[in-house]
Amino acid sequence: MYLLADANLPELDSLVAVVARQSGIALQLERFGGRLPSAEQLARAEAMFIRSVTKVDAQLLAQAPKLRWLGSATIGTDHVDQAAVQAAGLSFHSTPGVNANAVGDYVASAAAALALQRGGLPEGEVAIVGAGNTGRAAGQRLAGLGLSVHYYDPPLLEQGSSTLAVHDDWQRVLNSQMISCHVPLQREGPHPTWHMFDAEALAQLAPGTWLINASRGPVIAEQALLNRLQQQSDLDVVLDVWEHEPQISAALLPYLQLATPHIAGHSLAGKLGGSWQLLNKWLTDQQLSLQLPSLATLLGRYPQGQIQGLRADKAPDWQQLAHWILRCYDIRKDDAALRAVPCTPAEFDALRAQYAVRSELNQLHLSTGDWADSVAWQQRLAQLTFQTATQEE
């Protein structure tokens, strides 16, 4: 069987080798670089493992007559034409939640960097726009920093089945001192997210508002944002995603506090988890009951997967928490890397393809004193996903 996979899905080769050895099935895995496989690769593919950069539509599927299975190592699915996939008779899977921790860490790192730069954390409310996996992960970490977090999610509110308190008060979002976007891209329907932050919404943001987008680029109207910042450069904006990827706005870049090349979810655990989850889904569809190496085993093969140990003799202030977050993942390095290259699609894709995947906050182990015994600190450290042990232990 011929399997085709994005070159940036780590350990898929070793996992496929395990499957071939245990099952006795002849499996051939070929990788493709860039955004799209070649026509020759598509013609041979029986199963394909992709990421969000590969756009799957009827035109691509027409080049893959043998394809019967498609998997995307992503939360979002807007890069896949669901109607075309269904018409082609494919089994399709995504991996919701696979990089939620990484995106939550990204937002926490952005908040830590901005707070150190501005001399303090936001005193007003923090709005999480979209209470899915990544939104909850981001909100959890921001609450651990000591911020007052609320969740805007009208579709989830209508379902009425969430254990998380959500609301549909858009004005409350616009009045918040910090806003972090975590919604899928929806152009139509009762709750569209395309240009959710248009000129009208952006005009209502108070000076000093922190605006972070780690969801989909077109959620923020890029030209409207540029116009606002050119007229009033009074917002602290962090963009990981761009409306016209892989082309980023050279005009907008100088006005942003932090800018990165769509890597919010690119932790080592997130990328390994994508490979591992997709292959498990493929095994299930093939009715193969095999035992893959655990994610912990895979993580242990990499320096980024190792535990980081710190000692904390006294309760940390917000500055210390910020420095710990940046020790695990420092968003400022990714910002510097993006600004150091020309604003071209080739450079954007190169930064993503050559990205040195990072650790996650849950790999930070704190050796603490009695201060961490309080319920409040236990809750905050758990929200930040730090692992703790008393110094006596």
GROMACS .gro file of N, CA and C in nm, residues 257-320:
model
  192
  257GLN      N    1   0.325   4.414   1.749
  257GLN     CA    2   0.416   4.393   1.860
  257GLN      C    3   0.490   4.260   1.846
  258LEU      N    4   0.418   4.157   1.803
  258LEU     CA    5   0.477   4.025   1.782
  258LEU      C    6   0.415   3.963   1.659
  259ALA      N    7   0.498   3.900   1.577
  259ALA     CA    8   0.450   3.838   1.454
  259ALA      C    9   0.525   3.708   1.430
  260THR      N   10   0.452   3.603   1.394
  260THR     CA   11   0.514   3.472   1.374
  260THR      C   12   0.452   3.404   1.251
  261PRO      N   13   0.521   3.304   1.194
  261PRO     CA   14   0.478   3.243   1.068
  261PRO      C   15   0.388   3.120   1.083
  262HIS      N   16   0.274   3.136   1.150
  262HIS     CA   17   0.176   3.028   1.165
  262HIS      C   18   0.239   2.906   1.230
  263ILE      N   19   0.297   2.927   1.347
  263ILE     CA   20   0.366   2.818   1.419
  263ILE      C   21   0.312   2.801   1.561
  264ALA      N   22   0.198   2.862   1.593
  264ALA     CA   23   0.147   2.856   1.730
  264ALA      C   24   0.133   2.712   1.779
  265GLY      N   25   0.092   2.622   1.691
  265GLY     CA   26   0.071   2.483   1.731
  265GLY      C   27   0.190   2.393   1.713
  266HIS      N   28   0.307   2.449   1.682
  266HIS     CA   29   0.422   2.367   1.643
  266HIS      C   30   0.512   2.324   1.758
  267SER      N   31   0.455   2.281   1.867
  267SER     CA   32   0.538   2.220   1.971
  267SER      C   33   0.575   2.079   1.927
  268LEU      N   34   0.678   2.025   1.990
  268LEU     CA   35   0.718   1.888   1.958
  268LEU      C   36   0.604   1.790   1.989
  269ALA      N   37   0.543   1.805   2.106
  269ALA     CA   38   0.435   1.713   2.144
  269ALA      C   39   0.317   1.726   2.049
  270GLY      N   40   0.286   1.849   2.004
  270GLY     CA   41   0.176   1.869   1.912
  270GLY      C   42   0.201   1.803   1.778
  271LYS      N   43   0.321   1.819   1.725
  271LYS     CA   44   0.351   1.762   1.595
  271LYS      C   45   0.360   1.610   1.601
  272LEU      N   46   0.423   1.558   1.706
  272LEU     CA   47   0.427   1.413   1.723
  272LEU      C   48   0.287   1.357   1.743
  273GLY      N   49   0.207   1.429   1.819
  273GLY     CA   50   0.069   1.384   1.843
  273GLY      C   51  -0.011   1.378   1.715
  274GLY      N   52   0.014   1.471   1.622
  274GLY     CA   53  -0.055   1.466   1.495
  274GLY      C   54  -0.024   1.340   1.417
  275SER      N   55   0.105   1.306   1.409
  275SER     CA   56   0.144   1.183   1.340
  275SER      C   57   0.083   1.061   1.408
  276TRP      N   58   0.092   1.057   1.540
  276TRP     CA   59   0.047   0.941   1.617
  276TRP      C   60  -0.104   0.923   1.607
  277GLN      N   61  -0.179   1.033   1.623
  277GLN     CA   62  -0.325   1.023   1.617
  277GLN      C   63  -0.373   0.983   1.478
  278LEU      N   64  -0.314   1.043   1.374
  278LEU     CA   65  -0.358   1.010   1.239
  278LEU      C   66  -0.333   0.863   1.206
  279LEU      N   67  -0.216   0.814   1.242
  279LEU     CA   68  -0.187   0.675   1.210
  279LEU      C   69  -0.279   0.581   1.288
  280ASN      N   70  -0.312   0.616   1.410
  280ASN     CA   71  -0.407   0.535   1.486
  280ASN      C   72  -0.546   0.536   1.421
  281LYS      N   73  -0.587   0.651   1.368
  281LYS     CA   74  -0.715   0.657   1.298
  281LYS      C   75  -0.711   0.572   1.171
  282TRP      N   76  -0.600   0.576   1.101
  282TRP     CA   77  -0.586   0.494   0.981
  282TRP      C   78  -0.590   0.345   1.017
  283LEU      N   79  -0.524   0.307   1.126
  283LEU     CA   80  -0.525   0.166   1.171
  283LEU      C   81  -0.668   0.122   1.203
  284THR      N   82  -0.743   0.208   1.269
  284THR     CA   83  -0.881   0.175   1.303
  284THR      C   84  -0.964   0.151   1.177
  285ASP      N   85  -0.948   0.237   1.078
  285ASP     CA   86  -1.023   0.222   0.953
  285ASP      C   87  -0.980   0.099   0.875
  286GLN      N   88  -0.854   0.059   0.894
  286GLN     CA   89  -0.805  -0.063   0.828
  286GLN      C   90  -0.836  -0.190   0.909
  287GLN      N   91  -0.900  -0.168   1.025
  287GLN     CA   92  -0.935  -0.278   1.116
  287GLN      C   93  -0.810  -0.355   1.160
  288LEU      N   94  -0.707  -0.278   1.192
  288LEU     CA   95  -0.582  -0.336   1.241
  288LEU      C   96  -0.564  -0.300   1.388
  289SER      N   97  -0.558  -0.399   1.474
  289SER     CA   98  -0.539  -0.376   1.617
  289SER      C   99  -0.392  -0.396   1.650
  290LEU      N  100  -0.316  -0.287   1.639
  290LEU     CA  101  -0.172  -0.292   1.663
  290LEU      C  102  -0.134  -0.192   1.771
  291GLN      N  103  -0.020  -0.216   1.834
  291GLN     CA  104   0.027  -0.132   1.944
  291GLN      C  105   0.140  -0.044   1.894
  292LEU      N  106   0.114   0.087   1.885
  292LEU     CA  107   0.218   0.181   1.847
  292LEU      C  108   0.297   0.224   1.970
  293PRO      N  109   0.421   0.268   1.951
  293PRO     CA  110   0.496   0.327   2.064
  293PRO      C  111   0.417   0.443   2.122
  294SER      N  112   0.426   0.463   2.253
  294SER     CA  113   0.352   0.570   2.318
  294SER      C  114   0.409   0.707   2.280
  295LEU      N  115   0.327   0.809   2.299
  295LEU     CA  116   0.375   0.945   2.275
  295LEU      C  117   0.491   0.979   2.367
  296ALA      N  118   0.486   0.931   2.491
  296ALA     CA  119   0.595   0.957   2.585
  296ALA      C  120   0.726   0.898   2.534
  297THR      N  121   0.717   0.779   2.475
  297THR     CA  122   0.837   0.717   2.417
  297THR      C  123   0.892   0.801   2.303
  298LEU      N  124   0.803   0.849   2.217
  298LEU     CA  125   0.846   0.932   2.104
  298LEU      C  126   0.908   1.062   2.153
  299LEU      N  127   0.846   1.125   2.252
  299LEU     CA  128   0.898   1.251   2.306
  299LEU      C  129   1.037   1.233   2.364
  300GLY      N  130   1.061   1.118   2.426
  300GLY     CA  131   1.189   1.093   2.490
  300GLY      C  132   1.306   1.086   2.394
  301ARG      N  133   1.279   1.080   2.265
  301ARG     CA  134   1.386   1.073   2.165
  301ARG      C  135   1.442   1.210   2.129
  302TYR      N  136   1.382   1.317   2.183
  302TYR     CA  137   1.418   1.452   2.142
  302TYR      C  138   1.458   1.537   2.262
  303PRO      N  139   1.554   1.628   2.243
  303PRO     CA  140   1.590   1.719   2.354
  303PRO      C  141   1.472   1.802   2.401
  304GLN      N  142   1.384   1.843   2.305
  304GLN     CA  143   1.269   1.925   2.344
  304GLN      C  144   1.168   1.848   2.426
  305GLY      N  145   1.182   1.717   2.429
  305GLY     CA  146   1.088   1.636   2.505
  305GLY      C  147   1.131   1.610   2.648
  306GLN      N  148   1.248   1.662   2.686
  306GLN     CA  149   1.300   1.636   2.820
  306GLN      C  150   1.242   1.733   2.922
  307ILE      N  151   1.232   1.688   3.045
  307ILE     CA  152   1.179   1.768   3.154
  307ILE      C  153   1.277   1.879   3.190
  308GLN      N  154   1.223   1.999   3.216
  308GLN     CA  155   1.303   2.111   3.262
  308GLN      C  156   1.276   2.131   3.411
  309GLY      N  157   1.381   2.129   3.492
  309GLY     CA  158   1.365   2.141   3.636
  309GLY      C  159   1.403   2.280   3.687
  310LEU      N  160   1.320   2.336   3.775
  310LEU     CA  161   1.346   2.465   3.837
  310LEU      C  162   1.316   2.456   3.986
  311ARG      N  163   1.381   2.541   4.063
  311ARG     CA  164   1.357   2.547   4.207
  311ARG      C  165   1.292   2.681   4.240
  312ALA      N  166   1.186   2.679   4.318
  312ALA     CA  167   1.117   2.801   4.356
  312ALA      C  168   1.100   2.803   4.508
  313ASP      N  169   1.186   2.881   4.577
  313ASP     CA  170   1.183   2.883   4.723
  313ASP      C  171   1.070   2.968   4.779
  314LYS      N  172   1.020   3.062   4.699
  314LYS     CA  173   0.912   3.148   4.746
  314LYS      C  174   0.808   3.164   4.637
  315ALA      N  175   0.692   3.210   4.676
  315ALA     CA  176   0.584   3.226   4.580
  315ALA      C  177   0.624   3.326   4.472
  316PRO      N  178   0.602   3.292   4.346
  316PRO     CA  179   0.646   3.381   4.238
  316PRO      C  180   0.549   3.497   4.219
  317ASP      N  181   0.604   3.611   4.174
  317ASP     CA  182   0.518   3.720   4.129
  317ASP      C  183   0.492   3.701   3.981
  318TRP      N  184   0.416   3.793   3.920
  318TRP     CA  185   0.380   3.775   3.779
  318TRP      C  186   0.503   3.779   3.689
  319GLN      N  187   0.604   3.859   3.729
  319GLN     CA  188   0.725   3.865   3.648
  319GLN      C  189   0.796   3.730   3.644
  320GLN      N  190   0.802   3.662   3.760
  320GLN     CA  191   0.868   3.532   3.763
  320GLN      C  192   0.790   3.430   3.680
   0.00000   0.00000   0.00000
